PDB file of C-alpha atoms and ligand atoms in Angstrom:
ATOM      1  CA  UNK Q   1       3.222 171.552 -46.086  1.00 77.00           C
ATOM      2  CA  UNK Q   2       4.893 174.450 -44.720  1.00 89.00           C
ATOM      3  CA  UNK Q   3       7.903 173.119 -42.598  1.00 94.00           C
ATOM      4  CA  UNK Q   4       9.870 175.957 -40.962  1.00 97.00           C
ATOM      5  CA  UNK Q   5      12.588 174.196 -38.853  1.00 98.00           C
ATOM      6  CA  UNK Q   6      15.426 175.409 -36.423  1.00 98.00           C
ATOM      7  CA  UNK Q   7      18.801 173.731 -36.250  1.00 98.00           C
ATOM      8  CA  UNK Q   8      20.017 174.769 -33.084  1.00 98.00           C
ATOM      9  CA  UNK Q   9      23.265 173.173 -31.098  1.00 97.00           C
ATOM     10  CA  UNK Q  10      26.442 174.374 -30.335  1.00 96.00           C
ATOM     11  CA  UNK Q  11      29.222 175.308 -32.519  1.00 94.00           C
ATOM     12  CA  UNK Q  12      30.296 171.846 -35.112  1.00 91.00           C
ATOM     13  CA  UNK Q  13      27.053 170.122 -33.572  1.00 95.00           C
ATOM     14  CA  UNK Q  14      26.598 169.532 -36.790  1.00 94.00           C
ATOM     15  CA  UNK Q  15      23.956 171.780 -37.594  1.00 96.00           C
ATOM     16  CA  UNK Q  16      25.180 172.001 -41.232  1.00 93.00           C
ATOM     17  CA  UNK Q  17      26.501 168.710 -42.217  1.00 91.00           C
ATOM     18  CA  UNK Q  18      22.879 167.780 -41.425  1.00 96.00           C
ATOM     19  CA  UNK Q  19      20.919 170.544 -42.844  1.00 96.00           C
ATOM     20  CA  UNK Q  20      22.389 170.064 -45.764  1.00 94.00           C
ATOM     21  CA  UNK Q  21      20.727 166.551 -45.941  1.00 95.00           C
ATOM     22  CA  UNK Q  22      17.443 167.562 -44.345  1.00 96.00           C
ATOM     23  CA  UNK Q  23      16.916 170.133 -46.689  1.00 96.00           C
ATOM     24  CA  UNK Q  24      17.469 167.594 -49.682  1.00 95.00           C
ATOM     25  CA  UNK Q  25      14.512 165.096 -48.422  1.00 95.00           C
ATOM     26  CA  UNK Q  26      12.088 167.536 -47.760  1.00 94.00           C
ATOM     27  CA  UNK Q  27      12.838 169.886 -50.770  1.00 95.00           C
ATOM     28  CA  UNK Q  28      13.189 172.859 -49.102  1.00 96.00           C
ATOM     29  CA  UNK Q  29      16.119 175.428 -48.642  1.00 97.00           C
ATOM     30  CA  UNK Q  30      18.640 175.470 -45.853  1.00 97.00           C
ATOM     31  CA  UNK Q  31      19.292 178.995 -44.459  1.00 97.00           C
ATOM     32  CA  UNK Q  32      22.715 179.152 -43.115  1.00 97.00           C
ATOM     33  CA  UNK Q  33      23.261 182.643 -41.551  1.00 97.00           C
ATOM     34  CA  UNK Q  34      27.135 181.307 -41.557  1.00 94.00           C
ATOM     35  CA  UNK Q  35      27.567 180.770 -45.158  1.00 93.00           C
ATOM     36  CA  UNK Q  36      25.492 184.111 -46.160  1.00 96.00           C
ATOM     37  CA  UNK Q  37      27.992 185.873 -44.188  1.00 96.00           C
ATOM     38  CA  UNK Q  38      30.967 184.333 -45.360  1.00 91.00           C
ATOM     39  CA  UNK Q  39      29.507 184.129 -48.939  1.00 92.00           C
ATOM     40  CA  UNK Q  40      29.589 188.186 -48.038  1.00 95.00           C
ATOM     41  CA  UNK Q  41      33.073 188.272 -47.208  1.00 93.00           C
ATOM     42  CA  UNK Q  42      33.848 186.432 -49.969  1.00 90.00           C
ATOM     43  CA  UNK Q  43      32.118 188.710 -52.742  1.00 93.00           C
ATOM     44  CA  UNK Q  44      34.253 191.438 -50.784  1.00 94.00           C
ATOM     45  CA  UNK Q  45      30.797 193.347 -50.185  1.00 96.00           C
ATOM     46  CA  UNK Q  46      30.417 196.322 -47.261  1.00 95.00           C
ATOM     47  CA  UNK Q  47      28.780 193.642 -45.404  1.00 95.00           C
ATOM     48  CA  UNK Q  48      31.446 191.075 -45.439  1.00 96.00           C
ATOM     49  CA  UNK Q  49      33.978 194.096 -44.467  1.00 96.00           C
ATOM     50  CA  UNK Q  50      31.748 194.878 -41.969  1.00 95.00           C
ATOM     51  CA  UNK Q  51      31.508 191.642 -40.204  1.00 96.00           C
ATOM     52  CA  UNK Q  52      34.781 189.891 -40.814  1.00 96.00           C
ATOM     53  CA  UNK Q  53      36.603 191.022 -37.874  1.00 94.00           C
ATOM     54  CA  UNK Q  54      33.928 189.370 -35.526  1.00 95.00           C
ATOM     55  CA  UNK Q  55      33.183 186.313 -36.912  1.00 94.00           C
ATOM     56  CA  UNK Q  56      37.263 185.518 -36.845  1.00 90.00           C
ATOM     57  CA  UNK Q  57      37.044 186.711 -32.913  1.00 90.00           C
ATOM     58  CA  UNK Q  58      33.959 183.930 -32.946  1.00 90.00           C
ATOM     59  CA  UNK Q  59      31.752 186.718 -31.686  1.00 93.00           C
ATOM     60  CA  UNK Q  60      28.213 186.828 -32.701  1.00 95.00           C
ATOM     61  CA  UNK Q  61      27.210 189.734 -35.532  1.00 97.00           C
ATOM     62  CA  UNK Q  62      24.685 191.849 -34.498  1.00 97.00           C
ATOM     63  CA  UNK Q  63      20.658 191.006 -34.728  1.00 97.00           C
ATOM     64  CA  UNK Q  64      19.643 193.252 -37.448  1.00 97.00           C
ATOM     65  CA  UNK Q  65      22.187 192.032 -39.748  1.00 97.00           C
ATOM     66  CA  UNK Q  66      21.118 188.748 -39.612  1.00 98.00           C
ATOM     67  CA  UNK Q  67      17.534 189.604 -39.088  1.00 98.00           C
ATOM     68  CA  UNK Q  68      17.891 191.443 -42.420  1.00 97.00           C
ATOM     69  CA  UNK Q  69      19.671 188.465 -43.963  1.00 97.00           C
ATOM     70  CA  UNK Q  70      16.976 186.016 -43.274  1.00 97.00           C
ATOM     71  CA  UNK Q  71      13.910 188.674 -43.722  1.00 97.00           C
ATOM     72  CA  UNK Q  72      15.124 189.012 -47.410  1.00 95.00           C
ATOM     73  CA  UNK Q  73      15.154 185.239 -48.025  1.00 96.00           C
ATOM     74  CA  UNK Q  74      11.788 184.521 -46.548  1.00 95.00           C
ATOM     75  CA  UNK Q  75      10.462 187.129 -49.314  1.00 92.00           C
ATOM     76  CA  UNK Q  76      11.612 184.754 -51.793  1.00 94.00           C
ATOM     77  CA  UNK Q  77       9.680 182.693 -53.514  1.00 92.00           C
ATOM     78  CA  UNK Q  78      12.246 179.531 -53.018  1.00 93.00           C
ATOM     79  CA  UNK Q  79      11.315 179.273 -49.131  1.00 95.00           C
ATOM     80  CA  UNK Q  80       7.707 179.026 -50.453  1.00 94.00           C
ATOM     81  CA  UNK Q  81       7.189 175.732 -48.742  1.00 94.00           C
ATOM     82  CA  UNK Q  82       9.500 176.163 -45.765  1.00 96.00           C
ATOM     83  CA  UNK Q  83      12.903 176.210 -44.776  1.00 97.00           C
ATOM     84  CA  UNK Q  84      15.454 174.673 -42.523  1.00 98.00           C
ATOM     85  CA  UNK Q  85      16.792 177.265 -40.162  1.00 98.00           C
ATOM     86  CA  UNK Q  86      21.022 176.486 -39.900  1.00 98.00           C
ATOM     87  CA  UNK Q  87      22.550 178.584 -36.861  1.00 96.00           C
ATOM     88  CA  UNK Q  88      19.956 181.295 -37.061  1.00 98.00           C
ATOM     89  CA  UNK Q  89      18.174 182.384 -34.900  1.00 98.00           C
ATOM     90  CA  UNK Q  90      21.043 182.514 -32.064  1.00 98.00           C
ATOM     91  CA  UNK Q  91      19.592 185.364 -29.811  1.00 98.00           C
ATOM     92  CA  UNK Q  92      16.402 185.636 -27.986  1.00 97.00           C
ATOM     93  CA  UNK Q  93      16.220 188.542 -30.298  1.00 98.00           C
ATOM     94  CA  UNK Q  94      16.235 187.073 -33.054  1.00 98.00           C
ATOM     95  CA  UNK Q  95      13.618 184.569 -32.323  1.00 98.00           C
ATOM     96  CA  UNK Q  96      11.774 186.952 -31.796  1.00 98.00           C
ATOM     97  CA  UNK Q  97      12.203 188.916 -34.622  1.00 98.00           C
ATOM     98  CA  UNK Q  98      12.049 185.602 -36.458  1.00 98.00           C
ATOM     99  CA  UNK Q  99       8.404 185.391 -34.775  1.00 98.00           C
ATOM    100  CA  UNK Q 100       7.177 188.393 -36.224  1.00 97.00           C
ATOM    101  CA  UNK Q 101       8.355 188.371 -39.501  1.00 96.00           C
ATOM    102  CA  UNK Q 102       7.016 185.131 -39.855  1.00 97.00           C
ATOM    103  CA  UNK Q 103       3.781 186.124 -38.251  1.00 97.00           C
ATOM    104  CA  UNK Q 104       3.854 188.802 -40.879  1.00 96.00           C
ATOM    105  CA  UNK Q 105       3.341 186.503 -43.572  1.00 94.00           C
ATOM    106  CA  UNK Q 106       0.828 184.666 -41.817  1.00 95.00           C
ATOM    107  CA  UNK Q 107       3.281 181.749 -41.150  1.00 96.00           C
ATOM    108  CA  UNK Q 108       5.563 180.532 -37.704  1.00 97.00           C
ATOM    109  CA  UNK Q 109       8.065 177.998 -36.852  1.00 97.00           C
ATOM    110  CA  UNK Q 110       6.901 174.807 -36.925  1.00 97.00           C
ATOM    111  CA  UNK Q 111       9.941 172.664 -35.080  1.00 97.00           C
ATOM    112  CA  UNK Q 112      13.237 173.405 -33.190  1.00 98.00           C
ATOM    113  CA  UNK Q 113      15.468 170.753 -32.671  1.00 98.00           C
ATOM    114  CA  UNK Q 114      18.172 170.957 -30.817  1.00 98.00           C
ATOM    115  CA  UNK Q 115      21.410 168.629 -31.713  1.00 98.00           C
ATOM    116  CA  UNK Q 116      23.228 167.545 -28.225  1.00 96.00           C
ATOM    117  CA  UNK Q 117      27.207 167.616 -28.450  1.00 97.00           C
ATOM    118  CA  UNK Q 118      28.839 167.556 -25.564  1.00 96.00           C
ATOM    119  CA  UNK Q 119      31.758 170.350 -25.617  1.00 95.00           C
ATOM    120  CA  UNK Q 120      34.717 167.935 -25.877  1.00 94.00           C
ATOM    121  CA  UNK Q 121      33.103 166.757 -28.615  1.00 95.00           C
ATOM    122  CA  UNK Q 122      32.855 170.264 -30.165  1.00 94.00           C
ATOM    123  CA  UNK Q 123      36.173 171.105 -30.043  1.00 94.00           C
ATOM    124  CA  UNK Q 124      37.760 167.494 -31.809  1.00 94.00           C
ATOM    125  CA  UNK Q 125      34.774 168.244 -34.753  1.00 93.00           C
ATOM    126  CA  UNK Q 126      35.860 172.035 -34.948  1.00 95.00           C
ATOM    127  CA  UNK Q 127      39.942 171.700 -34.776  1.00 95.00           C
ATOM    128  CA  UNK Q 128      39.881 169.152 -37.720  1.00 95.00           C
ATOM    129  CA  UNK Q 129      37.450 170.465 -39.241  1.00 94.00           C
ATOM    130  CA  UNK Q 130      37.980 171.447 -43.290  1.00 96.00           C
ATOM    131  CA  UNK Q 131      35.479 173.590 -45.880  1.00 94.00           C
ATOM    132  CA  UNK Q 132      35.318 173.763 -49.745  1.00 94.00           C
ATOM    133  CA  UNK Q 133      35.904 177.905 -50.094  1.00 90.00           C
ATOM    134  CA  UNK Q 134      33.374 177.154 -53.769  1.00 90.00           C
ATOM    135  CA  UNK Q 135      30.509 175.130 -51.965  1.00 89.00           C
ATOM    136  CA  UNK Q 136      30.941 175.744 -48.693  1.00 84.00           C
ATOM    137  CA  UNK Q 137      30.849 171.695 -48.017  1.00 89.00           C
ATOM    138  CA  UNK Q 138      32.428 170.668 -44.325  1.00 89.00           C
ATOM    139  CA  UNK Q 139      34.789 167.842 -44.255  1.00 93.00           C
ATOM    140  CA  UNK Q 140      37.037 166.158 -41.113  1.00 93.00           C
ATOM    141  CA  UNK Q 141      40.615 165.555 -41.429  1.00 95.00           C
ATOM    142  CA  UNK Q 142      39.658 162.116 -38.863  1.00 93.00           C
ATOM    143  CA  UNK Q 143      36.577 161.696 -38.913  1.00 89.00           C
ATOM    144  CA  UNK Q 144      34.583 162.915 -42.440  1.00 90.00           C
ATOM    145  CA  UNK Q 145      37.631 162.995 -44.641  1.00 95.00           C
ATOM    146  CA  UNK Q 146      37.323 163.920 -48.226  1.00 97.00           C
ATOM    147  CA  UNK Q 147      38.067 160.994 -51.017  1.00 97.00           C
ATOM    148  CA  UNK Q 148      41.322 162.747 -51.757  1.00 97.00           C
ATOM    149  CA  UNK Q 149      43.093 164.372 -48.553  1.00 96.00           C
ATOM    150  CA  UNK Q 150      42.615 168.157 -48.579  1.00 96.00           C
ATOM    151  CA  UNK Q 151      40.171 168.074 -51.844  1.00 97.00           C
ATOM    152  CA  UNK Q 152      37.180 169.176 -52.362  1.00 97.00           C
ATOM    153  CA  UNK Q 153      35.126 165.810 -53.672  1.00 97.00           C
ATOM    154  CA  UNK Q 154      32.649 167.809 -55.786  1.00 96.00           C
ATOM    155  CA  UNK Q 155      34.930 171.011 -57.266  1.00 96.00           C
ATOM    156  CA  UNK Q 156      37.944 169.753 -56.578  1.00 97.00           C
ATOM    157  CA  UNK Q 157      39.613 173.118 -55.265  1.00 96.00           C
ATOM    158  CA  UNK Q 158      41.871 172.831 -52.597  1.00 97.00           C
ATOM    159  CA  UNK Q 159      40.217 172.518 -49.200  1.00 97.00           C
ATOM    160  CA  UNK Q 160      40.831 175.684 -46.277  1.00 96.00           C
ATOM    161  CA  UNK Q 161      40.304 176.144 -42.489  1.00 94.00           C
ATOM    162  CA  UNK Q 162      38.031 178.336 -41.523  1.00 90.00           C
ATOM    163  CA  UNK Q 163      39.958 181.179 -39.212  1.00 89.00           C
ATOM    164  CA  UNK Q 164      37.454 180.636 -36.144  1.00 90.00           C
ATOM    165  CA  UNK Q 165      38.488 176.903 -35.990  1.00 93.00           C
ATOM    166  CA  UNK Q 166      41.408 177.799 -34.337  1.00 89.00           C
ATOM    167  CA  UNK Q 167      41.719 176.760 -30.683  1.00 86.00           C
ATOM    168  CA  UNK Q 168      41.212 179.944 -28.830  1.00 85.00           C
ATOM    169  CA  UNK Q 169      38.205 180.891 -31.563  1.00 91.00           C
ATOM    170  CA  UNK Q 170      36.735 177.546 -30.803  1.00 94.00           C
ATOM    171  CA  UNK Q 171      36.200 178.177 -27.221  1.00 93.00           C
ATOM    172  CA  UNK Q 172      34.975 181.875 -27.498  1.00 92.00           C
ATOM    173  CA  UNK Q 173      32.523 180.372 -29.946  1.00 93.00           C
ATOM    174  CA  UNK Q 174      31.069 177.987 -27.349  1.00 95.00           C
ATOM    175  CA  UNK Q 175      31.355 180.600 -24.524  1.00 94.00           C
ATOM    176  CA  UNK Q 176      29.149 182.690 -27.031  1.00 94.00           C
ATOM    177  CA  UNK Q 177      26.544 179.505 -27.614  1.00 96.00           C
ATOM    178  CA  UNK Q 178      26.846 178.933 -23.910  1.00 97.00           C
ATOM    179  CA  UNK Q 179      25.763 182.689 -22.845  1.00 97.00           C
ATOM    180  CA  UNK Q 180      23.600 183.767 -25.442  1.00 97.00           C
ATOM    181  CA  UNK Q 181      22.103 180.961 -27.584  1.00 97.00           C
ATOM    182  CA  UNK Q 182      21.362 178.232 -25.224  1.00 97.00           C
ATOM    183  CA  UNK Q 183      18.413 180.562 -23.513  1.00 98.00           C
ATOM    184  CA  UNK Q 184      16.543 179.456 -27.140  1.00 98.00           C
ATOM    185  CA  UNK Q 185      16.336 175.860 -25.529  1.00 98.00           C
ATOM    186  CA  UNK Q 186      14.125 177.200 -23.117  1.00 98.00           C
ATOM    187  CA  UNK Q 187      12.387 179.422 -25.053  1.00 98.00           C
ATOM    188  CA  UNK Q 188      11.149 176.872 -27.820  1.00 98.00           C
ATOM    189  CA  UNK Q 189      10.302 174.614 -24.931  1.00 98.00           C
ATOM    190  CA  UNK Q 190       7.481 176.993 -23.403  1.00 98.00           C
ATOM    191  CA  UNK Q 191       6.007 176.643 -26.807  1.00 97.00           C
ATOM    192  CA  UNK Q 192       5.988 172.986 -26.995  1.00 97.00           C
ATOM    193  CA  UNK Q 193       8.175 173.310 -30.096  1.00 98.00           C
ATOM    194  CA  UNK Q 194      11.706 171.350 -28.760  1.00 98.00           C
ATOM    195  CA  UNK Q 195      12.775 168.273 -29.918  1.00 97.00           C
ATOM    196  CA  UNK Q 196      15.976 166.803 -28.897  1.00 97.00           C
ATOM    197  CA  UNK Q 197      18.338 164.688 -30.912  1.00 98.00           C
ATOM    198  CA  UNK Q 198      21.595 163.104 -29.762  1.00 98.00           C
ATOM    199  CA  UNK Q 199      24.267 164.677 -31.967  1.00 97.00           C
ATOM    200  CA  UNK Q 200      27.290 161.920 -31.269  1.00 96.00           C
ATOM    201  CA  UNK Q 201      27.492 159.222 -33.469  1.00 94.00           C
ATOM    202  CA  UNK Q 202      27.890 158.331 -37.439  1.00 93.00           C
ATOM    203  CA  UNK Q 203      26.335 161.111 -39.695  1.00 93.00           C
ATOM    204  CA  UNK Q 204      24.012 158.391 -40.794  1.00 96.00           C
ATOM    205  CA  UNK Q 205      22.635 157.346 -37.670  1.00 97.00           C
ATOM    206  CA  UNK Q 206      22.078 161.362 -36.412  1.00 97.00           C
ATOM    207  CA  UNK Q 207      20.782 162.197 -39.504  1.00 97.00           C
ATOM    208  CA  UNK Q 208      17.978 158.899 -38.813  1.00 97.00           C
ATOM    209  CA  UNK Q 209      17.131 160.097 -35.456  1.00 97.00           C
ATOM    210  CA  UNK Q 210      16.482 164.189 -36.729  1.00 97.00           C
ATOM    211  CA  UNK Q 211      14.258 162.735 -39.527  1.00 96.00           C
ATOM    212  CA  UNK Q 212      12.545 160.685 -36.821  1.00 96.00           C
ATOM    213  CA  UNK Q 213      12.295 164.089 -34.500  1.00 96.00           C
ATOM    214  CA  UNK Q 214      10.693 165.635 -37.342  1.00 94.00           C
ATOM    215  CA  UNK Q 215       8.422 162.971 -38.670  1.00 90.00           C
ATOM    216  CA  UNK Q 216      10.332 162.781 -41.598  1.00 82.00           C
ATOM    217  CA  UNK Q 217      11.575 158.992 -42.258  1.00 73.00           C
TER     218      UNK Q 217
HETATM  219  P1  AP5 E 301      28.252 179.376 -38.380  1.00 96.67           P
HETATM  220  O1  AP5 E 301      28.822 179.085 -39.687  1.00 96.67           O
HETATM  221  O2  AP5 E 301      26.777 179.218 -38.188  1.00 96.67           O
HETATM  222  O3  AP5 E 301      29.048 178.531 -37.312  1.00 96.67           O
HETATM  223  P2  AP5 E 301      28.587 177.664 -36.021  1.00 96.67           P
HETATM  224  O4  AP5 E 301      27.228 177.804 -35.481  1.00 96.67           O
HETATM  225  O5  AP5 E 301      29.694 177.934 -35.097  1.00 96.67           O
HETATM  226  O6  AP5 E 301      28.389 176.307 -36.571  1.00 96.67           O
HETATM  227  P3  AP5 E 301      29.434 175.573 -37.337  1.00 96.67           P
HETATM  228  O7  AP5 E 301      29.321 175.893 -38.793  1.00 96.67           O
HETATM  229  O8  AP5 E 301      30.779 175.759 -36.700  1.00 96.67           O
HETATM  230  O9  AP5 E 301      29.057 174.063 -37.027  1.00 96.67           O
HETATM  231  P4  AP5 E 301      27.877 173.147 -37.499  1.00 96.67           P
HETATM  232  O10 AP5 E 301      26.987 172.851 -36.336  1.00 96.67           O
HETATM  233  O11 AP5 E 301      27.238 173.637 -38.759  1.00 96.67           O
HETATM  234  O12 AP5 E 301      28.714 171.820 -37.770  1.00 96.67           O
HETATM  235  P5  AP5 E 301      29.240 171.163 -39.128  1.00 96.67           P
HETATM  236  O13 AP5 E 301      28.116 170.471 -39.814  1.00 96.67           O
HETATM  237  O14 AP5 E 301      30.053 172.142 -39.925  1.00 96.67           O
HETATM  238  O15 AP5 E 301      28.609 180.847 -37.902  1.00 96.67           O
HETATM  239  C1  AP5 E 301      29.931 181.361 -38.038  1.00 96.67           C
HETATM  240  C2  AP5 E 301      29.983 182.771 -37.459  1.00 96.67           C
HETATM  241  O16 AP5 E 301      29.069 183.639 -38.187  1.00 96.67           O
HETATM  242  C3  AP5 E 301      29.527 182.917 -35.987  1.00 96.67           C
HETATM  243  O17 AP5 E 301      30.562 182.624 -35.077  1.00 96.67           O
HETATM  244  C4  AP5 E 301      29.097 184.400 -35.978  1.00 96.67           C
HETATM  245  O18 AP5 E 301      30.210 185.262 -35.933  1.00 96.67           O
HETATM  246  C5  AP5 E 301      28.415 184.564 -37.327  1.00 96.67           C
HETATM  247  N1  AP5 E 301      26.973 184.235 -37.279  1.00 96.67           N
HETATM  248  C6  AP5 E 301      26.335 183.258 -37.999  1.00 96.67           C
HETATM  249  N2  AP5 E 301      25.014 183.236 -37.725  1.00 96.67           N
HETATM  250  C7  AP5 E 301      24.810 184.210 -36.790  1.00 96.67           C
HETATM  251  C8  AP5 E 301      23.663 184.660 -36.093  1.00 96.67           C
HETATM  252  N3  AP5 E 301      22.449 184.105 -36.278  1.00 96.67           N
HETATM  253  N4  AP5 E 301      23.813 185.688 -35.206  1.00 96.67           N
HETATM  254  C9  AP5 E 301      25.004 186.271 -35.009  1.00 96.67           C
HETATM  255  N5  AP5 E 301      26.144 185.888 -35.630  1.00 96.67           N
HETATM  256  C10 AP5 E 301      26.050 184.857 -36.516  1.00 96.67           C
HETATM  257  O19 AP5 E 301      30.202 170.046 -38.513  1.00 96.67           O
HETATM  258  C11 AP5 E 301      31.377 170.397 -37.805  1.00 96.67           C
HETATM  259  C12 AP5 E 301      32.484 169.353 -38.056  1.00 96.67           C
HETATM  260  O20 AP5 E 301      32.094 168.110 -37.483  1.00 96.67           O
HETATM  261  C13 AP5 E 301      32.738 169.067 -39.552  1.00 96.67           C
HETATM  262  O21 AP5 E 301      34.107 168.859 -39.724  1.00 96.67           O
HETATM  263  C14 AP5 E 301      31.942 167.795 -39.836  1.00 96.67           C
HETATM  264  O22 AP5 E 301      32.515 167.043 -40.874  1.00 96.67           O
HETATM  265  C15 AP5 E 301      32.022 167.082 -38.489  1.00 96.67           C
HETATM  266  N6  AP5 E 301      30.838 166.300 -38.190  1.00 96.67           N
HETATM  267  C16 AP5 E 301      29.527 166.588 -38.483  1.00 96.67           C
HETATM  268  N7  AP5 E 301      28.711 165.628 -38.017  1.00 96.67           N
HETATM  269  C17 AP5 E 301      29.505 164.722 -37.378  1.00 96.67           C
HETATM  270  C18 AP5 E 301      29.249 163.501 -36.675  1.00 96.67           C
HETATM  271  N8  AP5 E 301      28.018 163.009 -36.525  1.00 96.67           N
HETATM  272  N9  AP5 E 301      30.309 162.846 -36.144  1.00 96.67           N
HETATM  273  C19 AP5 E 301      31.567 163.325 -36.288  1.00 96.67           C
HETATM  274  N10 AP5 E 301      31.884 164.467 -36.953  1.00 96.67           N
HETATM  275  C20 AP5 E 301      30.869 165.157 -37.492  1.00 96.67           C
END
């Protein structure tokens, strides 16, 4: 079945931690706009020169970058069977670019479900938060910690902080959700294609409710 799903919630809902997991039990890829870019700046590609400045303001990169990013990987035979949208789309634009290049291919989202954090919340997750720089995994000094502190459990390289975890980036990241992504809730609505889930609480227990949201238990 062709399962084309949006993760949408604020910044450190959770939208990855949980995409990650989602994307194992149904078999399909996650698409994290975030980690292509990052991957970018990483391979120290024109892209990833390009966008670093703004994503280390925690501004939001233009719509035909990422429209481009995620228009290449729906031409790829790996998303065959669907996909779990991670932090993308995150414009009105680009849902509704996402729209028509979906309707292109004869195919359209199937589910959106939107992960409720409240902002407090979001800023405790995103302060302590902690990435592999190899895998890209997300880890909690508190409240996910790795096995050993500051360690990657699966490559075992030395854990970083991502530069738009720090307070002030935090906030503009959330005043950026606030102004230009939360319009998606409505806009998946009028299609009858929102589902909330209640992002607070073990990983386990959100991760139960999503797969309920989507049918998937
Ligand atoms: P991106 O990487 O997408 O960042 P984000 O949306 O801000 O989302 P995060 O990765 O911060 O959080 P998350 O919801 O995935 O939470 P996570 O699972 O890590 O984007 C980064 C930047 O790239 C943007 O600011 C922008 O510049 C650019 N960009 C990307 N896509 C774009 C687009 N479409 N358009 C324009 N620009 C774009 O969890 C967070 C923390 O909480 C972790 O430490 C985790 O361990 C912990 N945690 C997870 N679940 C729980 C739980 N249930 N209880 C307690 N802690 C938890």
């Amino acid at each position: 079945m062709d399962q084309l799903v949006i993760l949408l919630g604020p910044p450190g809902a959770g939208k990855g931690t949980q995409a990650k997991r989602l994307a194992a039990k149904l078999g399909i890829p996650q698409l994290s706009t975030g980690d292509m870019l990052r991957e970018a700046r990483a391979a120290g590609s024109d892209l990833g020169k390009q966008v670093a400045a703004i994503m280390d303001a925690g501004k939001l990169v233009s719509d035909d970058i990422v429209v481009a990013l995620i228009d290449d990987k729906m031409g790829r035979d790996v998303t065959r069977d669907g996909a779990i949208f991670d932090g993308f789309p995150r414009t009105e634009g680009q849902a509704g670019s996402l729209d028509r290049l979906l309707a292109a291919r004869g195919r359209k989202v199937t589910a959106a479900v939107l992960m409720d954090v409240p902002d407090a919340e979001v800023v405790r997750r995103n302060s302590g938060r902690r990435m592999c720089p190899i895998c890209q995994r997300t880890y909690h000094v508190d409240l996910a910690p790795p096995k050993t502190a500051g360690v990657c459990d699966v490559e075992g390289h030395e854990l970083i902080q991502r530069p738009d975890d720090r307070p002030e980036k935090i906030q503009a990241r959330l005043d950026a959700y606030h102004r230009d992504t939360a319009p998606l809730i409505g806009y998946y609505a009028r299609k009858g294609l929102l589902r909330r889930v209640d992002g607070v609480g073990a990983q386990d227990d959100v991760f139960g409710r999503l797969a309920a949201a989507l049918g998937a238990t």
